[in-house]
């Protein structure tokens, strides 16, 4: 069915992959990408599709109610795929204010805009709010997050996302807004900003720089290839039950140290050797732990498998090899997004931690 989709944050990591998927696989959907172009958003990530007839870009802030009202009215938006957020836990620890503004106030502003515009005519409309498994807190050695797990966010980032989930759910129950929520585990793949673990390790490993592993490296994340995540979101938009949430995960629990060592080995195989002749594992540097560092995340994705027949297609081994190949082939992209402001951030983060 034809749709007009407002993708917020479409110039960020997952948004870029999602926009590309829609333009490829949903040819009767019009895609309007609204992005503020923060440090994490890059227009060049979509340069090759920017003149696609179904695609348009609007630079703007999801906190701007007037802009949202105009967009909903003029573009007759019937579907929202809401990715825009401040997304990095470490930044939320050093500067939480932006997280409250974009993730909480921004989501509220977007919900209000959809409510006003769809009032009395929301049949067929969908508001898909993209969230994280981090809202559920931290697991011990066993167990999984299900859709029934109580919220227990522990970082300013996850608290802001939990808050936005609650608002989205409240708009369904109170106003009947056609809301759907997805809570996803850690994504990896092309176009991820190199402040997150996997692209940061690849970027540093290529340049022979130290590879910072927080604490003992034993924290566990449950990795999902970004393409699989984007396909799940389309499935939830098309077939999800209104008012419900779906956990999306890849069944790939790995310790951080395992991931870092694997990336070192893949770089040694695929890239030029270090000038020192040392294997890249020699660059691993255990640094001071993240404050309040969640120990383990693991998703039970049984509901989305059973109800919506979605399963991840890409194994961790396939996905990580594709990711390494992409970063090796796209060094210009990494160089251009890690500009001066990132260099300063990196220095502040790690300057005194190694
Ligand atoms: P990202 O940080 O790579 O991209 C965020 C995008 O949002 C950027 O393009 C940025 O410019 C834009 N943005 C930020 N503030 C904005 C504002 N006020 N108005 C308009 N645009 C704004 O994030 P990502 O990794 O692509 O994550 C996308 C969504 O998925 C987020 O909501 C995040 O919480 C969620 N999520 C991410 C992961 C993950 O592993 N990356 C896992 C689960 C859920
Ligand atoms: P990250 O990619 O920031 O995602 P999240 O915090 O949302 O899970 O971090 C993934 C894991 O890797 C997390 O346990 C923190 C750890 N980590 C490091 O050990 N070193 C790093 O340089 C970074 C960025 C993260």
Tab-separated table of C-alpha atoms and ligand atoms in Angstrom:
chain	number	residue	atom	x	y	z
A	1	UNK	CA	0.000	0.000	0.000
A	2	UNK	CA	1.333	3.454	-0.911
A	3	UNK	CA	2.546	5.504	2.045
A	4	UNK	CA	4.077	8.877	2.784
A	5	UNK	CA	6.677	8.260	5.463
A	6	UNK	CA	8.344	10.844	7.638
A	7	UNK	CA	11.680	9.328	8.640
A	8	UNK	CA	13.224	11.325	11.480
A	9	UNK	CA	16.985	11.011	11.929
A	10	UNK	CA	17.344	9.549	8.449
A	11	UNK	CA	20.928	10.805	8.162
A	12	UNK	CA	22.104	8.767	11.164
A	13	UNK	CA	23.362	5.219	11.182
A	14	UNK	CA	20.137	3.212	11.229
A	15	UNK	CA	18.104	5.904	9.462
A	16	UNK	CA	20.425	5.876	6.432
A	17	UNK	CA	20.103	2.112	6.134
A	18	UNK	CA	16.325	2.375	6.558
A	19	UNK	CA	15.897	5.099	3.906
A	20	UNK	CA	17.965	3.019	1.486
A	21	UNK	CA	15.864	-0.061	2.200
A	22	UNK	CA	12.599	1.803	1.569
A	23	UNK	CA	13.795	3.358	-1.693
A	24	UNK	CA	14.912	-0.100	-2.860
A	25	UNK	CA	12.058	-2.256	-1.664
A	26	UNK	CA	8.948	-0.063	-1.216
A	27	UNK	CA	8.713	1.767	-4.503
A	28	UNK	CA	5.248	3.189	-3.812
A	29	UNK	CA	6.340	4.811	-0.530
A	30	UNK	CA	7.358	8.481	-0.507
A	31	UNK	CA	10.168	9.126	1.963
A	32	UNK	CA	10.664	12.477	3.685
A	33	UNK	CA	13.822	12.552	5.761
A	34	UNK	CA	13.799	15.116	8.582
A	35	UNK	CA	17.178	15.481	10.233
A	36	UNK	CA	18.882	18.199	12.243
A	37	UNK	CA	22.315	17.099	10.996
A	38	UNK	CA	23.996	16.918	14.368
A	39	UNK	CA	27.526	15.513	14.536
A	40	UNK	CA	25.906	12.071	14.018
A	41	UNK	CA	23.973	12.933	10.866
A	42	UNK	CA	25.651	13.094	7.491
A	43	UNK	CA	24.017	14.066	4.222
A	44	UNK	CA	26.776	12.488	2.205
A	45	UNK	CA	25.679	9.064	3.504
A	46	UNK	CA	22.654	9.434	1.204
A	47	UNK	CA	24.274	11.463	-1.585
A	48	UNK	CA	23.805	8.715	-4.180
A	49	UNK	CA	20.034	8.468	-3.547
A	50	UNK	CA	19.370	12.170	-2.960
A	51	UNK	CA	17.771	12.688	-6.397
A	52	UNK	CA	15.549	9.607	-6.175
A	53	UNK	CA	12.020	10.696	-7.184
A	54	UNK	CA	10.490	9.247	-3.982
A	55	UNK	CA	12.964	10.951	-1.654
A	56	UNK	CA	13.226	14.398	-0.150
A	57	UNK	CA	15.298	15.856	2.649
A	58	UNK	CA	14.352	18.535	5.173
A	59	UNK	CA	16.931	19.949	7.543
A	60	UNK	CA	15.212	20.591	10.831
A	61	UNK	CA	14.659	19.754	14.468
A	62	UNK	CA	11.984	17.404	15.803
A	63	UNK	CA	11.528	19.911	18.648
A	64	UNK	CA	10.265	22.505	16.132
A	65	UNK	CA	6.459	22.219	16.398
A	66	UNK	CA	5.782	24.772	13.642
A	67	UNK	CA	8.004	22.958	11.170
A	68	UNK	CA	6.358	19.624	12.026
A	69	UNK	CA	2.864	21.081	11.562
A	70	UNK	CA	3.821	22.380	8.120
A	71	UNK	CA	5.379	19.085	7.112
A	72	UNK	CA	2.397	16.996	8.230
A	73	UNK	CA	-0.032	19.339	6.467
A	74	UNK	CA	1.831	19.961	3.217
A	75	UNK	CA	3.187	16.459	2.756
A	76	UNK	CA	0.114	14.624	4.072
A	77	UNK	CA	2.260	12.284	6.141
A	78	UNK	CA	0.524	9.055	7.119
A	79	UNK	CA	3.465	7.140	8.597
A	80	UNK	CA	6.230	8.169	10.978
A	81	UNK	CA	9.408	6.130	11.462
A	82	UNK	CA	11.010	7.919	14.392
A	83	UNK	CA	14.756	7.335	14.651
A	84	UNK	CA	15.996	10.835	15.556
A	85	UNK	CA	17.765	10.773	18.904
A	86	UNK	CA	20.935	11.437	20.752
A	87	UNK	CA	22.176	7.868	20.869
A	88	UNK	CA	25.574	7.531	22.515
A	89	UNK	CA	25.654	6.440	26.172
A	90	UNK	CA	29.063	8.005	26.860
A	91	UNK	CA	27.890	11.402	25.588
A	92	UNK	CA	24.774	11.090	27.760
A	93	UNK	CA	27.001	10.687	30.798
A	94	UNK	CA	29.050	13.816	30.082
A	95	UNK	CA	26.200	15.928	28.634
A	96	UNK	CA	22.672	14.660	29.357
A	97	UNK	CA	20.781	17.877	28.504
A	98	UNK	CA	20.688	17.253	24.745
A	99	UNK	CA	19.312	13.779	25.420
A	100	UNK	CA	16.385	15.144	27.385
A	101	UNK	CA	15.745	17.777	24.746
A	102	UNK	CA	15.795	15.599	21.635
A	103	UNK	CA	14.758	12.215	23.002
A	104	UNK	CA	12.055	13.366	25.418
A	105	UNK	CA	10.908	16.837	24.296
A	106	UNK	CA	11.477	16.007	20.619
A	107	UNK	CA	9.474	12.778	20.784
A	108	UNK	CA	6.695	14.579	22.638
A	109	UNK	CA	6.631	17.316	19.982
A	110	UNK	CA	6.436	14.739	17.211
A	111	UNK	CA	3.647	12.803	18.954
A	112	UNK	CA	1.698	16.041	19.347
A	113	UNK	CA	2.133	16.909	15.670
A	114	UNK	CA	0.900	13.467	14.586
A	115	UNK	CA	-2.021	13.629	17.023
A	116	UNK	CA	-3.139	17.021	15.713
A	117	UNK	CA	-2.759	16.161	12.068
A	118	UNK	CA	-4.293	12.689	12.253
A	119	UNK	CA	-7.160	13.672	14.541
A	120	UNK	CA	-10.326	11.943	13.291
A	121	UNK	CA	-8.543	10.463	10.253
A	122	UNK	CA	-5.888	8.128	11.651
A	123	UNK	CA	-7.189	5.030	9.848
A	124	UNK	CA	-4.183	3.466	8.098
A	125	UNK	CA	-1.725	5.834	9.827
A	126	UNK	CA	1.244	4.479	11.805
A	127	UNK	CA	3.672	6.051	14.296
A	128	UNK	CA	6.632	3.702	14.732
A	129	UNK	CA	8.834	4.713	17.638
A	130	UNK	CA	12.311	3.170	17.461
A	131	UNK	CA	13.728	2.383	20.878
A	132	UNK	CA	16.350	0.316	22.593
A	133	UNK	CA	16.671	-2.728	24.848
A	134	UNK	CA	18.662	-0.489	27.221
A	135	UNK	CA	15.356	0.708	28.718
A	136	UNK	CA	15.153	-2.672	30.481
A	137	UNK	CA	18.374	-2.138	32.426
A	138	UNK	CA	21.127	-4.676	32.910
A	139	UNK	CA	20.896	-8.471	33.067
A	140	UNK	CA	22.881	-10.859	35.224
A	141	UNK	CA	24.480	-13.966	33.772
A	142	UNK	CA	21.148	-15.489	32.716
A	143	UNK	CA	17.757	-14.414	31.380
A	144	UNK	CA	16.491	-12.310	28.490
A	145	UNK	CA	14.524	-9.103	27.990
A	146	UNK	CA	10.957	-9.775	26.867
A	147	UNK	CA	8.239	-7.247	26.059
A	148	UNK	CA	6.969	-7.796	29.629
A	149	UNK	CA	10.279	-6.985	31.338
A	150	UNK	CA	9.868	-4.003	33.674
A	151	UNK	CA	11.618	-0.822	32.624
A	152	UNK	CA	14.784	-0.116	34.637
A	153	UNK	CA	16.909	2.383	32.688
A	154	UNK	CA	20.274	3.160	34.237
A	155	UNK	CA	22.015	5.735	32.020
A	156	UNK	CA	20.786	9.196	31.041
A	157	UNK	CA	20.487	7.844	27.475
A	158	UNK	CA	18.335	4.853	28.417
A	159	UNK	CA	16.293	6.956	30.851
A	160	UNK	CA	15.523	9.437	28.073
A	161	UNK	CA	14.548	6.616	25.706
A	162	UNK	CA	12.383	4.997	28.391
A	163	UNK	CA	10.674	8.309	28.893
A	164	UNK	CA	9.941	8.605	25.178
A	165	UNK	CA	8.597	5.020	25.095
A	166	UNK	CA	6.213	5.854	27.931
A	167	UNK	CA	5.018	8.967	26.104
A	168	UNK	CA	4.448	7.023	22.896
A	169	UNK	CA	2.491	4.339	24.760
A	170	UNK	CA	0.489	6.996	26.614
A	171	UNK	CA	-0.511	8.613	23.310
A	172	UNK	CA	-1.889	5.262	22.158
A	173	UNK	CA	-3.869	4.659	25.345
A	174	UNK	CA	-5.059	8.207	25.886
A	175	UNK	CA	-5.632	9.535	22.388
A	176	UNK	CA	-5.754	6.373	20.283
A	177	UNK	CA	-2.706	7.478	18.297
A	178	UNK	CA	-1.697	4.460	16.145
A	179	UNK	CA	1.609	3.849	17.916
A	180	UNK	CA	3.994	0.911	17.557
A	181	UNK	CA	7.247	0.539	19.488
A	182	UNK	CA	10.350	-1.503	18.740
A	183	UNK	CA	13.072	-2.161	21.330
A	184	UNK	CA	16.214	-3.296	19.648
A	185	UNK	CA	19.612	-4.608	20.711
A	186	UNK	CA	22.967	-3.175	19.581
A	187	UNK	CA	23.120	-2.629	15.815
A	188	UNK	CA	26.237	-2.800	13.673
A	189	UNK	CA	26.962	-2.371	9.976
A	190	UNK	CA	27.667	0.347	7.374
A	191	UNK	CA	27.418	4.079	8.179
A	192	UNK	CA	27.729	3.772	11.972
A	193	UNK	CA	29.451	6.794	13.454
A	194	UNK	CA	32.919	5.758	14.670
A	195	UNK	CA	32.286	6.590	18.322
A	196	UNK	CA	30.401	3.305	18.867
A	197	UNK	CA	32.384	0.195	19.716
A	198	UNK	CA	32.670	-1.603	16.361
A	199	UNK	CA	33.454	1.313	14.020
A	200	UNK	CA	35.669	2.943	16.663
A	201	UNK	CA	37.780	-0.202	16.931
A	202	UNK	CA	37.961	-0.507	13.135
A	203	UNK	CA	39.001	3.121	12.705
A	204	UNK	CA	41.613	2.998	15.457
A	205	UNK	CA	42.840	-0.439	14.402
A	206	UNK	CA	43.404	0.729	10.830
A	207	UNK	CA	45.468	3.663	12.054
A	208	UNK	CA	47.449	1.697	14.644
A	209	UNK	CA	45.909	3.627	17.541
A	210	UNK	CA	45.057	2.149	20.990
A	211	UNK	CA	41.842	0.108	21.152
A	212	UNK	CA	40.036	1.162	24.351
A	213	UNK	CA	38.205	-1.675	26.111
A	214	UNK	CA	36.198	-0.483	29.094
A	215	UNK	CA	36.694	-2.298	32.407
A	216	UNK	CA	37.477	-6.002	32.044
A	217	UNK	CA	35.943	-6.337	28.562
A	218	UNK	CA	33.441	-8.854	29.938
A	219	UNK	CA	30.299	-6.767	29.325
A	220	UNK	CA	27.944	-8.488	26.919
A	221	UNK	CA	25.980	-6.976	24.044
A	222	UNK	CA	23.550	-8.807	21.728
A	223	UNK	CA	24.497	-7.754	18.193
A	224	UNK	CA	22.076	-7.261	15.303
A	225	UNK	CA	23.029	-6.476	11.716
A	226	UNK	CA	21.446	-3.130	10.791
A	227	UNK	CA	19.811	-4.430	7.616
A	228	UNK	CA	17.951	-7.066	9.656
A	229	UNK	CA	16.784	-4.358	12.059
A	230	UNK	CA	15.482	-2.186	9.209
A	231	UNK	CA	13.575	-5.119	7.727
A	232	UNK	CA	12.009	-5.770	11.128
A	233	UNK	CA	10.855	-2.154	11.359
A	234	UNK	CA	9.145	-2.362	7.963
A	235	UNK	CA	7.470	-5.587	9.108
A	236	UNK	CA	6.204	-3.931	12.294
A	237	UNK	CA	4.884	-0.891	10.367
A	238	UNK	CA	3.039	-3.159	7.937
A	239	UNK	CA	1.828	-5.894	10.258
A	240	UNK	CA	2.333	-4.862	13.893
A	241	UNK	CA	-0.594	-4.622	16.307
A	242	UNK	CA	-1.318	-1.050	17.329
A	243	UNK	CA	-0.232	-0.119	20.841
A	244	UNK	CA	2.168	-3.046	21.109
A	245	UNK	CA	5.919	-3.221	21.381
A	246	UNK	CA	8.267	-5.709	19.733
A	247	UNK	CA	11.738	-6.692	20.892
A	248	UNK	CA	14.168	-7.046	17.992
A	249	UNK	CA	17.438	-8.918	18.494
A	250	UNK	CA	19.979	-11.004	16.673
A	251	UNK	CA	20.674	-13.815	19.176
A	252	UNK	CA	24.339	-12.835	19.138
A	253	UNK	CA	25.583	-12.347	22.673
A	254	UNK	CA	29.286	-11.542	22.718
A	255	UNK	CA	31.639	-10.048	25.256
A	256	UNK	CA	33.187	-6.768	24.182
A	257	UNK	CA	36.649	-8.298	24.369
A	258	UNK	CA	35.607	-11.094	22.008
A	259	UNK	CA	34.274	-8.542	19.504
A	260	UNK	CA	37.427	-6.423	19.718
A	261	UNK	CA	39.725	-9.426	19.289
A	262	UNK	CA	37.705	-10.641	16.295
A	263	UNK	CA	37.932	-7.207	14.665
A	264	UNK	CA	41.705	-7.175	15.251
A	265	UNK	CA	42.065	-10.554	13.555
A	266	UNK	CA	39.879	-9.540	10.604
A	267	UNK	CA	41.849	-6.315	10.119
A	268	UNK	CA	45.108	-8.283	10.214
A	269	UNK	CA	43.707	-10.547	7.470
A	270	UNK	CA	42.113	-7.886	5.282
A	271	UNK	CA	44.138	-4.685	5.754
A	272	UNK	CA	47.809	-3.792	5.447
A	273	UNK	CA	49.884	-4.931	8.450
A	274	UNK	CA	50.811	-2.410	11.126
A	275	UNK	CA	54.170	-0.699	10.489
A	276	UNK	CA	55.434	-2.342	13.723
A	277	UNK	CA	54.648	-5.789	12.316
A	278	UNK	CA	52.700	-6.516	15.537
A	279	UNK	CA	49.246	-8.117	15.401
A	280	UNK	CA	46.465	-5.631	16.112
A	281	UNK	CA	45.531	-7.406	19.347
A	282	UNK	CA	48.671	-5.730	20.731
A	283	UNK	CA	46.808	-2.393	20.491
A	284	UNK	CA	44.118	-3.473	22.980
A	285	UNK	CA	44.146	-1.140	25.965
A	286	UNK	CA	41.970	-1.752	29.027
A	287	UNK	CA	40.729	1.652	30.185
A	288	UNK	CA	38.733	2.948	33.125
A	289	UNK	CA	35.194	1.600	33.062
A	290	UNK	CA	32.156	3.580	31.906
A	291	UNK	CA	30.161	4.995	34.840
A	292	UNK	CA	27.203	2.731	35.648
A	293	UNK	CA	28.211	0.382	32.813
A	294	UNK	CA	25.378	-2.109	32.137
A	295	UNK	CA	26.800	-5.623	32.295
A	296	UNK	CA	24.677	-7.646	29.910
A	297	UNK	CA	21.902	-7.123	27.373
A	298	UNK	CA	20.134	-10.037	25.695
A	299	UNK	CA	16.874	-9.962	23.752
A	300	UNK	CA	14.179	-12.586	23.551
A	301	UNK	CA	12.899	-11.884	20.034
A	302	UNK	CA	10.294	-14.662	20.208
A	303	UNK	CA	7.264	-12.384	19.866
A	304	UNK	CA	8.295	-10.747	16.593
A	305	UNK	CA	9.279	-14.185	15.250
A	306	UNK	CA	5.992	-15.780	16.235
A	307	UNK	CA	3.538	-12.955	15.521
A	308	UNK	CA	5.186	-11.248	12.548
A	309	UNK	CA	7.305	-14.075	11.163
A	310	UNK	CA	10.497	-12.001	11.344
A	311	UNK	CA	13.888	-13.605	11.886
A	312	UNK	CA	17.337	-12.102	11.391
A	313	UNK	CA	18.950	-13.316	8.171
A	314	UNK	CA	22.567	-12.293	8.685
A	315	UNK	CA	24.770	-14.304	11.065
A	316	UNK	CA	27.246	-12.443	13.249
A	317	UNK	CA	30.165	-13.931	11.283
A	318	UNK	CA	28.680	-12.769	7.950
A	319	UNK	CA	27.662	-9.370	9.282
A	320	UNK	CA	30.972	-8.562	10.901
A	321	UNK	CA	32.898	-9.544	7.753
A	322	UNK	CA	30.591	-7.323	5.638
A	323	UNK	CA	31.064	-4.498	8.109
A	324	UNK	CA	34.857	-4.732	8.071
A	325	UNK	CA	34.801	-4.784	4.251
A	326	UNK	CA	32.545	-1.716	4.179
A	327	UNK	CA	34.766	0.319	6.507
A	328	UNK	CA	37.855	-0.712	4.533
A	329	UNK	CA	36.209	0.386	1.283
A	330	UNK	CA	34.833	3.630	2.743
A	331	UNK	CA	37.735	5.194	4.610
A	332	UNK	CA	36.878	8.563	3.052
A	333	UNK	CA	33.482	8.448	4.757
A	334	UNK	CA	35.050	7.782	8.150
A	335	UNK	CA	37.664	10.489	7.642
A	336	UNK	CA	35.070	13.074	6.695
A	337	UNK	CA	32.688	12.381	9.588
A	338	UNK	CA	35.421	12.364	12.224
A	339	UNK	CA	36.115	16.050	11.830
A	340	UNK	CA	37.543	18.535	14.320
A	341	UNK	CA	34.700	18.377	16.822
A	342	UNK	CA	35.016	14.602	17.001
A	343	UNK	CA	38.796	14.805	17.476
A	344	UNK	CA	38.176	17.089	20.454
A	345	UNK	CA	35.522	14.764	21.866
A	346	UNK	CA	37.817	11.757	21.501
A	347	UNK	CA	40.649	13.568	23.246
A	348	UNK	CA	38.320	14.499	26.128
A	349	UNK	CA	37.024	10.904	26.383
A	350	UNK	CA	40.246	8.982	26.291
A	351	UNK	CA	42.962	11.557	26.896
A	352	UNK	CA	43.172	10.697	30.605
A	353	UNK	CA	41.724	7.180	30.577
A	354	UNK	CA	44.339	4.994	28.946
B	1	LIG	P1	22.609	8.098	15.329
B	1	LIG	O1	23.128	8.830	16.508
B	1	LIG	O2	23.558	7.459	14.382
B	1	LIG	O3	21.676	9.072	14.449
B	1	LIG	C1	20.767	9.951	15.021
B	1	LIG	C2	20.258	10.888	13.926
B	1	LIG	O4	19.266	11.752	14.501
B	1	LIG	C3	21.343	11.783	13.326
B	1	LIG	O5	21.217	11.824	11.931
B	1	LIG	C4	21.045	13.156	13.935
B	1	LIG	O6	21.457	14.231	13.109
B	1	LIG	C5	19.539	13.089	14.092
B	1	LIG	N1	19.044	13.991	15.141
B	1	LIG	C6	19.524	14.138	16.391
B	1	LIG	N2	18.807	15.063	17.061
B	1	LIG	C7	17.842	15.492	16.216
B	1	LIG	C8	16.770	16.424	16.334
B	1	LIG	N3	16.583	17.111	17.462
B	1	LIG	N4	15.954	16.604	15.268
B	1	LIG	C9	16.157	15.931	14.108
B	1	LIG	N5	17.159	15.043	13.947
B	1	LIG	C10	17.981	14.821	14.986
B	1	LIG	O7	21.582	7.022	15.910
B	1	LIG	P2	21.263	5.543	15.408
B	1	LIG	O8	22.291	4.618	15.935
B	1	LIG	O9	20.987	5.571	13.962
B	1	LIG	O10	19.927	5.260	16.214
B	1	LIG	C11	18.647	5.578	15.655
B	1	LIG	C12	17.570	5.248	16.671
B	1	LIG	O11	17.641	3.868	17.012
B	1	LIG	C13	17.699	6.017	17.986
B	1	LIG	O12	16.419	6.388	18.401
B	1	LIG	C14	18.317	5.016	18.946
B	1	LIG	O13	17.921	5.275	20.269
B	1	LIG	C15	17.727	3.719	18.421
B	1	LIG	N6	18.540	2.519	18.664
B	1	LIG	C16	19.825	2.460	18.239
B	1	LIG	C17	20.574	1.290	18.438
B	1	LIG	C18	21.999	1.167	17.956
B	1	LIG	O14	22.645	0.163	18.240
B	1	LIG	N7	22.513	2.121	17.212
B	1	LIG	C19	19.990	0.197	19.083
B	1	LIG	C20	18.662	0.293	19.512
B	1	LIG	C21	17.938	1.460	19.277
B	2	LIG	P1	28.508	1.282	22.478
B	2	LIG	O1	28.875	0.956	21.065
B	2	LIG	O2	28.775	2.654	22.987
B	2	LIG	O3	26.979	0.865	22.649
B	2	LIG	P2	26.080	0.760	24.007
B	2	LIG	O4	26.775	1.451	25.102
B	2	LIG	O5	24.829	1.453	23.594
B	2	LIG	O6	25.903	-0.711	24.252
B	2	LIG	O7	29.271	0.272	23.429
B	2	LIG	C1	29.130	-1.129	23.268
B	2	LIG	C2	29.905	-1.773	24.398
B	2	LIG	O8	31.305	-1.558	24.194
B	2	LIG	C3	29.591	-1.207	25.763
B	2	LIG	O9	29.615	-2.263	26.729
B	2	LIG	C4	30.724	-0.222	26.029
B	2	LIG	C5	31.892	-0.852	25.300
B	2	LIG	N1	32.880	0.059	24.722
B	2	LIG	C6	34.241	-0.159	24.936
B	2	LIG	O10	34.653	-1.097	25.631
B	2	LIG	N2	35.146	0.693	24.337
B	2	LIG	C7	34.727	1.737	23.566
B	2	LIG	O11	35.592	2.509	23.051
B	2	LIG	C8	33.327	1.949	23.355
B	2	LIG	C9	32.836	3.101	22.529
B	2	LIG	C10	32.441	1.076	23.948
